[in-house]
Amino acid sequence: MHWIIAPVILPALLAPLIAYVMRHDISLARIASLFGSIGLVAIAIVQTLLVMDGDILVYRLGDWPAPYGIVLVLDHLSALLVLVTSVLGLIVLTHAVATGWDAKGRHFHALFQFQLMGICGAFLTGDVFNLFVFFEVLLIASYGLMIHGGGKQRTRAGLQYIIINLAGSTLFLFGLGVLYATVGTLNIADIALKMQALPADEAALARVAAMLLMMVFAVKAALFPVQFWLPGTYANAPAPVAALFAIMTKVGAYAILRVYTIAFGPGIAATEDIGPDWLFPAALVTVALGAFGVLGARRLMPLIAYSVIGSMGTLMLAIAAFTPEATTAALYYLVHSTFAAAALFLIADLVVSRRKDDLLSPMLPTVQNGLFAALFFGAAIAMAGMPPLSGFLGKLLVLDALRAPGQMAWAWAAILLGSLITIVGFARAGSMVFWRSTGQDMQDPDLMTDQEEMLVTAPSARPWEIAPSMALLGLLAGLAIIAGPLTNYLEKTSAQLFDRESYISTVLDPTGTKIIKKEH
Amino acid sequence: MELLVATAVGALTAGGIYLTLRKRAFTVIIGLALLSYAVNVFLFASGGLAVDMPPILSKYGEQAYTDPLPQALVLTAIVISFGMTAVLVMVSLGAYFETQSDRVDMDEAPEDVEENTP
């Protein structure tokens, strides 16, 4: 049963090897990193198959039973997110290797593996303090990746990103301290047990802890009013890193989903109204901010970053309902928006590296203008939520799930108007970059500056540079094609997530017989 | 005892927040360090304050003990915040040498930045 910890162990062993043994040999590091990522996908598939029949598997570190020891918990939700992470990681890594991004600074592959380790660990852990530790692992790797390649704007944006997240980490610890002082445990299942039996006079302190943790997760998920760090970070990060960061906002969304359904969720009097009272309005504003940001952006990378904020708003609207139906829709939209955001960043990277900069203004058309335009068009309609790709189905599922009175009017208005504005924004950006550029007269070659000449004669993208972006678009189309079976599976996932009793009894089972029984 | 610890945490947090909101890298780093001190003391107190008691059960008698878990948590938190502060110092030094400015706010991206393409 050591499969459960394998997604953490594999990158954790590989990263130091790459950093110390292969640091002078980029091709060796590339091979090791690619094989590691393929291995991670394989492990994630095995994990998904392990929990296929609805088991919750518990891995006890040091064989200490919960809540005394730290446990990793593998259920449908964790397996799904680890799978999404590993597939995204492999695709993004291929892009970074193919375009040579990984050679623009040092230790890209080691940091990349540490990042994957932190993300997988955060999805698997069943203990909130351990969640904090994995957050720090993924953050410290992301700091290195964020400033990979250097440059003035990037380093300054990276500095801001680090400061925001250090403040967020401090807040996380304050929240954990209050929580521990109230319920005396940090295991998620045990917190749920203690919260159910919490006397009314201690409820206030538990609410403080729940709100502090909500703010921390909201920072990670880029939710209003703590979304301000995202555009600067994503727009200035190296494009493959920004594509990988598409899963980082989902770590925040996952943490909210996990902790606020099981530990602070429906049926727990002290904290159950945090979702509708706080998360829902915040998500509404986030959708609006993202849409207006897309409309107002003057550069391509910030435009994509704002579309990520908008998609996080839509996702959190669905999560904030805290019902199994809405969670099913949220999970589908989560998988979709991760791949859609990554596809946009990778395609934008192909385009921007062949232009002077990412300003949304007509310039000389790049080589392969038509191909890039088609790719961008595909990713943009997926992100904006137009048929035939998965964005349309995702938004439809979210709309369909948000039918409660008092919720429907706001959520539908926000999502539909937000989508409209996003479509306008993307259409404007696409026509500026790809269409109007073709109307630019070719200058006399003698009058061109060296830089312009270099850009016009920039090499066309080789097939394996385009392959990762194509693969992501293929995944988005695939999500739309297999939407039926996938939503059936996601229904099981959310049903399992809302079945608090069996989660508690499996994780806290002192004998461990359940696990042994399920091994056979 | 409780009053002393509570006042200390409060003063450290207040100072930390004030300094973190400044616009120069040095004060922000000091502010974040103060905040992490505050949270370490706070975590330490979250298991209840007890003086002169061992953090371990004794089988030789009915001796009271203090909660050992917050001590383990604080240890982890100290190590992590120390490492993170070191990273922050290095990155802000890098930003300072690269831009000749230690401000942490960002200017509006100028139209003709030469650095924004990779």
mmCIF file with all atom_site columns, N, CA and C in Angstrom, chain A residues 250-311:
data_model
loop_
_atom_site.group_PDB
_atom_site.id
_atom_site.type_symbol
_atom_site.label_atom_id
_atom_site.label_alt_id
_atom_site.label_comp_id
_atom_site.label_asym_id
_atom_site.label_entity_id
_atom_site.label_seq_id
_atom_site.pdbx_PDB_ins_code
_atom_site.Cartn_x
_atom_site.Cartn_y
_atom_site.Cartn_z
_atom_site.occupancy
_atom_site.B_iso_or_equiv
_atom_site.pdbx_formal_charge
_atom_site.auth_seq_id
_atom_site.auth_comp_id
_atom_site.auth_asym_id
_atom_site.auth_atom_id
_atom_site.pdbx_PDB_model_num
ATOM 1   N N  . LYS A 1 250 ? -5.708  25.931 -7.917  1.00 0.00 ? 250 LYS A N  1
ATOM 2   C CA . LYS A 1 250 ? -6.635  24.840 -7.606  1.00 0.00 ? 250 LYS A CA 1
ATOM 3   C C  . LYS A 1 250 ? -6.298  24.180 -6.278  1.00 0.00 ? 250 LYS A C  1
ATOM 4   N N  . VAL A 1 251 ? -5.022  24.313 -5.830  1.00 0.00 ? 251 VAL A N  1
ATOM 5   C CA . VAL A 1 251 ? -4.683  23.786 -4.506  1.00 0.00 ? 251 VAL A CA 1
ATOM 6   C C  . VAL A 1 251 ? -5.505  24.528 -3.451  1.00 0.00 ? 251 VAL A C  1
ATOM 7   N N  . GLY A 1 252 ? -5.614  25.861 -3.626  1.00 0.00 ? 252 GLY A N  1
ATOM 8   C CA . GLY A 1 252 ? -6.441  26.639 -2.703  1.00 0.00 ? 252 GLY A CA 1
ATOM 9   C C  . GLY A 1 252 ? -7.892  26.201 -2.766  1.00 0.00 ? 252 GLY A C  1
ATOM 10  N N  . ALA A 1 253 ? -8.389  26.011 -4.003  1.00 0.00 ? 253 ALA A N  1
ATOM 11  C CA . ALA A 1 253 ? -9.785  25.586 -4.163  1.00 0.00 ? 253 ALA A CA 1
ATOM 12  C C  . ALA A 1 253 ? -10.006 24.212 -3.540  1.00 0.00 ? 253 ALA A C  1
ATOM 13  N N  . TYR A 1 254 ? -9.021  23.302 -3.732  1.00 0.00 ? 254 TYR A N  1
ATOM 14  C CA . TYR A 1 254 ? -9.124  21.969 -3.151  1.00 0.00 ? 254 TYR A CA 1
ATOM 15  C C  . TYR A 1 254 ? -9.163  22.053 -1.627  1.00 0.00 ? 254 TYR A C  1
ATOM 16  N N  . ALA A 1 255 ? -8.282  22.896 -1.048  1.00 0.00 ? 255 ALA A N  1
ATOM 17  C CA . ALA A 1 255 ? -8.228  23.000 0.408   1.00 0.00 ? 255 ALA A CA 1
ATOM 18  C C  . ALA A 1 255 ? -9.568  23.479 0.953   1.00 0.00 ? 255 ALA A C  1
ATOM 19  N N  . ILE A 1 256 ? -10.172 24.464 0.270   1.00 0.00 ? 256 ILE A N  1
ATOM 20  C CA . ILE A 1 256 ? -11.486 24.940 0.707   1.00 0.00 ? 256 ILE A CA 1
ATOM 21  C C  . ILE A 1 256 ? -12.503 23.808 0.612   1.00 0.00 ? 256 ILE A C  1
ATOM 22  N N  . LEU A 1 257 ? -12.454 23.097 -0.511  1.00 0.00 ? 257 LEU A N  1
ATOM 23  C CA . LEU A 1 257 ? -13.422 22.027 -0.735  1.00 0.00 ? 257 LEU A CA 1
ATOM 24  C C  . LEU A 1 257 ? -13.287 20.949 0.339   1.00 0.00 ? 257 LEU A C  1
ATOM 25  N N  . ARG A 1 258 ? -12.051 20.553 0.616   1.00 0.00 ? 258 ARG A N  1
ATOM 26  C CA . ARG A 1 258 ? -11.821 19.464 1.567   1.00 0.00 ? 258 ARG A CA 1
ATOM 27  C C  . ARG A 1 258 ? -12.162 19.890 2.995   1.00 0.00 ? 258 ARG A C  1
ATOM 28  N N  . VAL A 1 259 ? -11.575 20.993 3.431   1.00 0.00 ? 259 VAL A N  1
ATOM 29  C CA . VAL A 1 259 ? -11.707 21.380 4.835   1.00 0.00 ? 259 VAL A CA 1
ATOM 30  C C  . VAL A 1 259 ? -13.120 21.866 5.140   1.00 0.00 ? 259 VAL A C  1
ATOM 31  N N  . TYR A 1 260 ? -13.740 22.582 4.180   1.00 0.00 ? 260 TYR A N  1
ATOM 32  C CA . TYR A 1 260 ? -15.047 23.173 4.493   1.00 0.00 ? 260 TYR A CA 1
ATOM 33  C C  . TYR A 1 260 ? -16.214 22.250 4.163   1.00 0.00 ? 260 TYR A C  1
ATOM 34  N N  . THR A 1 261 ? -15.944 21.065 3.593   1.00 0.00 ? 261 THR A N  1
ATOM 35  C CA . THR A 1 261 ? -17.018 20.079 3.555   1.00 0.00 ? 261 THR A CA 1
ATOM 36  C C  . THR A 1 261 ? -16.896 19.134 4.733   1.00 0.00 ? 261 THR A C  1
ATOM 37  N N  . ILE A 1 262 ? -15.667 18.662 5.009   1.00 0.00 ? 262 ILE A N  1
ATOM 38  C CA . ILE A 1 262 ? -15.540 17.637 6.041   1.00 0.00 ? 262 ILE A CA 1
ATOM 39  C C  . ILE A 1 262 ? -15.447 18.249 7.434   1.00 0.00 ? 262 ILE A C  1
ATOM 40  N N  . ALA A 1 263 ? -14.529 19.196 7.618   1.00 0.00 ? 263 ALA A N  1
ATOM 41  C CA . ALA A 1 263 ? -14.293 19.685 8.975   1.00 0.00 ? 263 ALA A CA 1
ATOM 42  C C  . ALA A 1 263 ? -15.279 20.786 9.383   1.00 0.00 ? 263 ALA A C  1
ATOM 43  N N  . PHE A 1 264 ? -15.518 21.757 8.498   1.00 0.00 ? 264 PHE A N  1
ATOM 44  C CA . PHE A 1 264 ? -16.382 22.894 8.871   1.00 0.00 ? 264 PHE A CA 1
ATOM 45  C C  . PHE A 1 264 ? -17.670 22.915 8.061   1.00 0.00 ? 264 PHE A C  1
ATOM 46  N N  . GLY A 1 265 ? -18.056 21.766 7.515   1.00 0.00 ? 265 GLY A N  1
ATOM 47  C CA . GLY A 1 265 ? -19.045 21.795 6.458   1.00 0.00 ? 265 GLY A CA 1
ATOM 48  C C  . GLY A 1 265 ? -20.489 21.805 6.888   1.00 0.00 ? 265 GLY A C  1
ATOM 49  N N  . PRO A 1 266 ? -21.374 21.463 5.947   1.00 0.00 ? 266 PRO A N  1
ATOM 50  C CA . PRO A 1 266 ? -22.811 21.468 6.196   1.00 0.00 ? 266 PRO A CA 1
ATOM 51  C C  . PRO A 1 266 ? -23.148 20.603 7.408   1.00 0.00 ? 266 PRO A C  1
ATOM 52  N N  . GLY A 1 267 ? -24.021 21.113 8.262   1.00 0.00 ? 267 GLY A N  1
ATOM 53  C CA . GLY A 1 267 ? -24.432 20.344 9.431   1.00 0.00 ? 267 GLY A CA 1
ATOM 54  C C  . GLY A 1 267 ? -23.635 20.665 10.679  1.00 0.00 ? 267 GLY A C  1
ATOM 55  N N  . ILE A 1 268 ? -22.558 21.438 10.522  1.00 0.00 ? 268 ILE A N  1
ATOM 56  C CA . ILE A 1 268 ? -21.793 21.850 11.702  1.00 0.00 ? 268 ILE A CA 1
ATOM 57  C C  . ILE A 1 268 ? -22.174 23.293 11.999  1.00 0.00 ? 268 ILE A C  1
ATOM 58  N N  . ALA A 1 269 ? -22.910 23.488 13.099  1.00 0.00 ? 269 ALA A N  1
ATOM 59  C CA . ALA A 1 269 ? -23.614 24.745 13.326  1.00 0.00 ? 269 ALA A CA 1
ATOM 60  C C  . ALA A 1 269 ? -22.675 25.943 13.351  1.00 0.00 ? 269 ALA A C  1
ATOM 61  N N  . ALA A 1 270 ? -21.487 25.769 13.944  1.00 0.00 ? 270 ALA A N  1
ATOM 62  C CA . ALA A 1 270 ? -20.627 26.934 14.167  1.00 0.00 ? 270 ALA A CA 1
ATOM 63  C C  . ALA A 1 270 ? -20.118 27.534 12.859  1.00 0.00 ? 270 ALA A C  1
ATOM 64  N N  . THR A 1 271 ? -19.889 26.712 11.862  1.00 0.00 ? 271 THR A N  1
ATOM 65  C CA . THR A 1 271 ? -19.161 27.214 10.693  1.00 0.00 ? 271 THR A CA 1
ATOM 66  C C  . THR A 1 271 ? -19.858 26.972 9.360   1.00 0.00 ? 271 THR A C  1
ATOM 67  N N  . GLU A 1 272 ? -21.060 26.382 9.364   1.00 0.00 ? 272 GLU A N  1
ATOM 68  C CA . GLU A 1 272 ? -21.610 25.965 8.078   1.00 0.00 ? 272 GLU A CA 1
ATOM 69  C C  . GLU A 1 272 ? -22.041 27.136 7.191   1.00 0.00 ? 272 GLU A C  1
ATOM 70  N N  . ASP A 1 273 ? -22.254 28.328 7.777   1.00 0.00 ? 273 ASP A N  1
ATOM 71  C CA . ASP A 1 273 ? -22.733 29.444 6.940   1.00 0.00 ? 273 ASP A CA 1
ATOM 72  C C  . ASP A 1 273 ? -21.596 30.275 6.348   1.00 0.00 ? 273 ASP A C  1
ATOM 73  N N  . ILE A 1 274 ? -20.348 29.843 6.535   1.00 0.00 ? 274 ILE A N  1
ATOM 74  C CA . ILE A 1 274 ? -19.236 30.606 5.949   1.00 0.00 ? 274 ILE A CA 1
ATOM 75  C C  . ILE A 1 274 ? -19.306 30.556 4.428   1.00 0.00 ? 274 ILE A C  1
ATOM 76  N N  . GLY A 1 275 ? -19.670 29.380 3.887   1.00 0.00 ? 275 GLY A N  1
ATOM 77  C CA . GLY A 1 275 ? -19.769 29.240 2.437   1.00 0.00 ? 275 GLY A CA 1
ATOM 78  C C  . GLY A 1 275 ? -20.734 30.233 1.826   1.00 0.00 ? 275 GLY A C  1
ATOM 79  N N  . PRO A 1 276 ? -22.034 30.140 2.164   1.00 0.00 ? 276 PRO A N  1
ATOM 80  C CA . PRO A 1 276 ? -22.988 31.061 1.551   1.00 0.00 ? 276 PRO A CA 1
ATOM 81  C C  . PRO A 1 276 ? -22.752 32.524 1.926   1.00 0.00 ? 276 PRO A C  1
ATOM 82  N N  . ASP A 1 277 ? -22.329 32.802 3.179   1.00 0.00 ? 277 ASP A N  1
ATOM 83  C CA . ASP A 1 277 ? -22.238 34.196 3.621   1.00 0.00 ? 277 ASP A CA 1
ATOM 84  C C  . ASP A 1 277 ? -21.007 34.910 3.096   1.00 0.00 ? 277 ASP A C  1
ATOM 85  N N  . TRP A 1 278 ? -19.898 34.221 2.975   1.00 0.00 ? 278 TRP A N  1
ATOM 86  C CA . TRP A 1 278 ? -18.645 34.892 2.629   1.00 0.00 ? 278 TRP A CA 1
ATOM 87  C C  . TRP A 1 278 ? -18.094 34.455 1.287   1.00 0.00 ? 278 TRP A C  1
ATOM 88  N N  . LEU A 1 279 ? -18.051 33.127 1.088   1.00 0.00 ? 279 LEU A N  1
ATOM 89  C CA . LEU A 1 279 ? -17.411 32.627 -0.116  1.00 0.00 ? 279 LEU A CA 1
ATOM 90  C C  . LEU A 1 279 ? -18.197 33.015 -1.356  1.00 0.00 ? 279 LEU A C  1
ATOM 91  N N  . PHE A 1 280 ? -19.527 32.916 -1.269  1.00 0.00 ? 280 PHE A N  1
ATOM 92  C CA . PHE A 1 280 ? -20.358 33.170 -2.446  1.00 0.00 ? 280 PHE A CA 1
ATOM 93  C C  . PHE A 1 280 ? -20.230 34.611 -2.954  1.00 0.00 ? 280 PHE A C  1
ATOM 94  N N  . PRO A 1 281 ? -20.415 35.638 -2.072  1.00 0.00 ? 281 PRO A N  1
ATOM 95  C CA . PRO A 1 281 ? -20.230 37.007 -2.577  1.00 0.00 ? 281 PRO A CA 1
ATOM 96  C C  . PRO A 1 281 ? -18.821 37.262 -3.083  1.00 0.00 ? 281 PRO A C  1
ATOM 97  N N  . ALA A 1 282 ? -17.819 36.709 -2.376  1.00 0.00 ? 282 ALA A N  1
ATOM 98  C CA . ALA A 1 282 ? -16.435 36.918 -2.816  1.00 0.00 ? 282 ALA A CA 1
ATOM 99  C C  . ALA A 1 282 ? -16.234 36.340 -4.213  1.00 0.00 ? 282 ALA A C  1
ATOM 100 N N  . ALA A 1 283 ? -16.828 35.161 -4.461  1.00 0.00 ? 283 ALA A N  1
ATOM 101 C CA . ALA A 1 283 ? -16.679 34.535 -5.772  1.00 0.00 ? 283 ALA A CA 1
ATOM 102 C C  . ALA A 1 283 ? -17.370 35.374 -6.852  1.00 0.00 ? 283 ALA A C  1
ATOM 103 N N  . LEU A 1 284 ? -18.536 35.958 -6.502  1.00 0.00 ? 284 LEU A N  1
ATOM 104 C CA . LEU A 1 284 ? -19.236 36.815 -7.464  1.00 0.00 ? 284 LEU A CA 1
ATOM 105 C C  . LEU A 1 284 ? -18.350 37.972 -7.913  1.00 0.00 ? 284 LEU A C  1
ATOM 106 N N  . VAL A 1 285 ? -17.737 38.652 -6.927  1.00 0.00 ? 285 VAL A N  1
ATOM 107 C CA . VAL A 1 285 ? -16.876 39.790 -7.265  1.00 0.00 ? 285 VAL A CA 1
ATOM 108 C C  . VAL A 1 285 ? -15.677 39.316 -8.081  1.00 0.00 ? 285 VAL A C  1
ATOM 109 N N  . THR A 1 286 ? -15.168 38.107 -7.735  1.00 0.00 ? 286 THR A N  1
ATOM 110 C CA . THR A 1 286 ? -14.000 37.588 -8.455  1.00 0.00 ? 286 THR A CA 1
ATOM 111 C C  . THR A 1 286 ? -14.316 37.372 -9.930  1.00 0.00 ? 286 THR A C  1
ATOM 112 N N  . VAL A 1 287 ? -15.517 36.829 -10.205 1.00 0.00 ? 287 VAL A N  1
ATOM 113 C CA . VAL A 1 287 ? -15.920 36.635 -11.607 1.00 0.00 ? 287 VAL A CA 1
ATOM 114 C C  . VAL A 1 287 ? -15.905 37.978 -12.335 1.00 0.00 ? 287 VAL A C  1
ATOM 115 N N  . ALA A 1 288 ? -16.499 39.002 -11.693 1.00 0.00 ? 288 ALA A N  1
ATOM 116 C CA . ALA A 1 288 ? -16.574 40.325 -12.332 1.00 0.00 ? 288 ALA A CA 1
ATOM 117 C C  . ALA A 1 288 ? -15.179 40.895 -12.558 1.00 0.00 ? 288 ALA A C  1
ATOM 118 N N  . LEU A 1 289 ? -14.312 40.783 -11.534 1.00 0.00 ? 289 LEU A N  1
ATOM 119 C CA . LEU A 1 289 ? -12.948 41.309 -11.654 1.00 0.00 ? 289 LEU A CA 1
ATOM 120 C C  . LEU A 1 289 ? -12.204 40.651 -12.804 1.00 0.00 ? 289 LEU A C  1
ATOM 121 N N  . GLY A 1 290 ? -12.332 39.325 -12.877 1.00 0.00 ? 290 GLY A N  1
ATOM 122 C CA . GLY A 1 290 ? -11.648 38.603 -13.946 1.00 0.00 ? 290 GLY A CA 1
ATOM 123 C C  . GLY A 1 290 ? -12.126 39.071 -15.306 1.00 0.00 ? 290 GLY A C  1
ATOM 124 N N  . ALA A 1 291 ? -13.451 39.216 -15.452 1.00 0.00 ? 291 ALA A N  1
ATOM 125 C CA . ALA A 1 291 ? -14.006 39.602 -16.755 1.00 0.00 ? 291 ALA A CA 1
ATOM 126 C C  . ALA A 1 291 ? -13.543 40.999 -17.150 1.00 0.00 ? 291 ALA A C  1
ATOM 127 N N  . PHE A 1 292 ? -13.616 41.952 -16.204 1.00 0.00 ? 292 PHE A N  1
ATOM 128 C CA . PHE A 1 292 ? -13.198 43.316 -16.544 1.00 0.00 ? 292 PHE A CA 1
ATOM 129 C C  . PHE A 1 292 ? -11.698 43.369 -16.799 1.00 0.00 ? 292 PHE A C  1
ATOM 130 N N  . GLY A 1 293 ? -10.957 42.552 -16.070 1.00 0.00 ? 293 GLY A N  1
ATOM 131 C CA . GLY A 1 293 ? -9.514  42.503 -16.293 1.00 0.00 ? 293 GLY A CA 1
ATOM 132 C C  . GLY A 1 293 ? -9.193  42.041 -17.700 1.00 0.00 ? 293 GLY A C  1
ATOM 133 N N  . VAL A 1 294 ? -9.926  41.008 -18.167 1.00 0.00 ? 294 VAL A N  1
ATOM 134 C CA . VAL A 1 294 ? -9.707  40.507 -19.529 1.00 0.00 ? 294 VAL A CA 1
ATOM 135 C C  . VAL A 1 294 ? -10.004 41.615 -20.534 1.00 0.00 ? 294 VAL A C  1
ATOM 136 N N  . LEU A 1 295 ? -11.075 42.355 -20.263 1.00 0.00 ? 295 LEU A N  1
ATOM 137 C CA . LEU A 1 295 ? -11.477 43.407 -21.191 1.00 0.00 ? 295 LEU A CA 1
ATOM 138 C C  . LEU A 1 295 ? -10.474 44.551 -21.201 1.00 0.00 ? 295 LEU A C  1
ATOM 139 N N  . GLY A 1 296 ? -9.908  44.848 -20.025 1.00 0.00 ? 296 GLY A N  1
ATOM 140 C CA . GLY A 1 296 ? -9.068  46.035 -19.914 1.00 0.00 ? 296 GLY A CA 1
ATOM 141 C C  . GLY A 1 296 ? -7.595  45.796 -20.156 1.00 0.00 ? 296 GLY A C  1
ATOM 142 N N  . ALA A 1 297 ? -7.173  44.510 -20.232 1.00 0.00 ? 297 ALA A N  1
ATOM 143 C CA . ALA A 1 297 ? -5.740  44.238 -20.312 1.00 0.00 ? 297 ALA A CA 1
ATOM 144 C C  . ALA A 1 297 ? -5.154  44.779 -21.601 1.00 0.00 ? 297 ALA A C  1
ATOM 145 N N  . ARG A 1 298 ? -3.928  45.318 -21.493 1.00 0.00 ? 298 ARG A N  1
ATOM 146 C CA . ARG A 1 298 ? -3.271  45.839 -22.682 1.00 0.00 ? 298 ARG A CA 1
ATOM 147 C C  . ARG A 1 298 ? -2.179  44.910 -23.165 1.00 0.00 ? 298 ARG A C  1
ATOM 148 N N  . ARG A 1 299 ? -1.940  43.868 -22.402 1.00 0.00 ? 299 ARG A N  1
ATOM 149 C CA . ARG A 1 299 ? -0.929  42.895 -22.773 1.00 0.00 ? 299 ARG A CA 1
ATOM 150 C C  . ARG A 1 299 ? -1.533  41.508 -22.743 1.00 0.00 ? 299 ARG A C  1
ATOM 151 N N  . LEU A 1 300 ? -0.887  40.587 -23.466 1.00 0.00 ? 300 LEU A N  1
ATOM 152 C CA . LEU A 1 300 ? -1.469  39.258 -23.613 1.00 0.00 ? 300 LEU A CA 1
ATOM 153 C C  . LEU A 1 300 ? -1.381  38.451 -22.318 1.00 0.00 ? 300 LEU A C  1
ATOM 154 N N  . MET A 1 301 ? -0.216  38.467 -21.656 1.00 0.00 ? 301 MET A N  1
ATOM 155 C CA . MET A 1 301 ? -0.049  37.638 -20.458 1.00 0.00 ? 301 MET A CA 1
ATOM 156 C C  . MET A 1 301 ? -0.967  38.070 -19.311 1.00 0.00 ? 301 MET A C  1
ATOM 157 N N  . PRO A 1 302 ? -1.057  39.386 -18.988 1.00 0.00 ? 302 PRO A N  1
ATOM 158 C CA . PRO A 1 302 ? -2.022  39.783 -17.962 1.00 0.00 ? 302 PRO A CA 1
ATOM 159 C C  . PRO A 1 302 ? -3.455  39.420 -18.348 1.00 0.00 ? 302 PRO A C  1
ATOM 160 N N  . LEU A 1 303 ? -3.770  39.494 -19.647 1.00 0.00 ? 303 LEU A N  1
ATOM 161 C CA . LEU A 1 303 ? -5.119  39.131 -20.087 1.00 0.00 ? 303 LEU A CA 1
ATOM 162 C C  . LEU A 1 303 ? -5.433  37.678 -19.703 1.00 0.00 ? 303 LEU A C  1
ATOM 163 N N  . ILE A 1 304 ? -4.472  36.794 -19.965 1.00 0.00 ? 304 ILE A N  1
ATOM 164 C CA . ILE A 1 304 ? -4.697  35.389 -19.613 1.00 0.00 ? 304 ILE A CA 1
ATOM 165 C C  . ILE A 1 304 ? -4.787  35.236 -18.091 1.00 0.00 ? 304 ILE A C  1
ATOM 166 N N  . ALA A 1 305 ? -3.926  35.996 -17.371 1.00 0.00 ? 305 ALA A N  1
ATOM 167 C CA . ALA A 1 305 ? -3.954  35.915 -15.909 1.00 0.00 ? 305 ALA A CA 1
ATOM 168 C C  . ALA A 1 305 ? -5.334  36.322 -15.379 1.00 0.00 ? 305 ALA A C  1
ATOM 169 N N  . TYR A 1 306 ? -5.913  37.382 -15.971 1.00 0.00 ? 306 TYR A N  1
ATOM 170 C CA . TYR A 1 306 ? -7.244  37.803 -15.510 1.00 0.00 ? 306 TYR A CA 1
ATOM 171 C C  . TYR A 1 306 ? -8.299  36.759 -15.864 1.00 0.00 ? 306 TYR A C  1
ATOM 172 N N  . SER A 1 307 ? -8.117  36.082 -17.001 1.00 0.00 ? 307 SER A N  1
ATOM 173 C CA . SER A 1 307 ? -9.096  35.047 -17.327 1.00 0.00 ? 307 SER A CA 1
ATOM 174 C C  . SER A 1 307 ? -8.997  33.894 -16.324 1.00 0.00 ? 307 SER A C  1
ATOM 175 N N  . VAL A 1 308 ? -7.780  33.659 -15.774 1.00 0.00 ? 308 VAL A N  1
ATOM 176 C CA . VAL A 1 308 ? -7.637  32.646 -14.715 1.00 0.00 ? 308 VAL A CA 1
ATOM 177 C C  . VAL A 1 308 ? -8.433  33.083 -13.482 1.00 0.00 ? 308 VAL A C  1
ATOM 178 N N  . ILE A 1 309 ? -8.339  34.394 -13.133 1.00 0.00 ? 309 ILE A N  1
ATOM 179 C CA . ILE A 1 309 ? -9.103  34.893 -11.975 1.00 0.00 ? 309 ILE A CA 1
ATOM 180 C C  . ILE A 1 309 ? -10.599 34.679 -12.213 1.00 0.00 ? 309 ILE A C  1
ATOM 181 N N  . GLY A 1 310 ? -11.056 34.998 -13.424 1.00 0.00 ? 310 GLY A N  1
ATOM 182 C CA . GLY A 1 310 ? -12.475 34.806 -13.723 1.00 0.00 ? 310 GLY A CA 1
ATOM 183 C C  . GLY A 1 310 ? -12.884 33.350 -13.580 1.00 0.00 ? 310 GLY A C  1
ATOM 184 N N  . SER A 1 311 ? -12.028 32.435 -14.068 1.00 0.00 ? 311 SER A N  1
ATOM 185 C CA . SER A 1 311 ? -12.392 31.014 -13.975 1.00 0.00 ? 311 SER A CA 1
ATOM 186 C C  . SER A 1 311 ? -12.378 30.553 -12.518 1.00 0.00 ? 311 SER A C  1
#
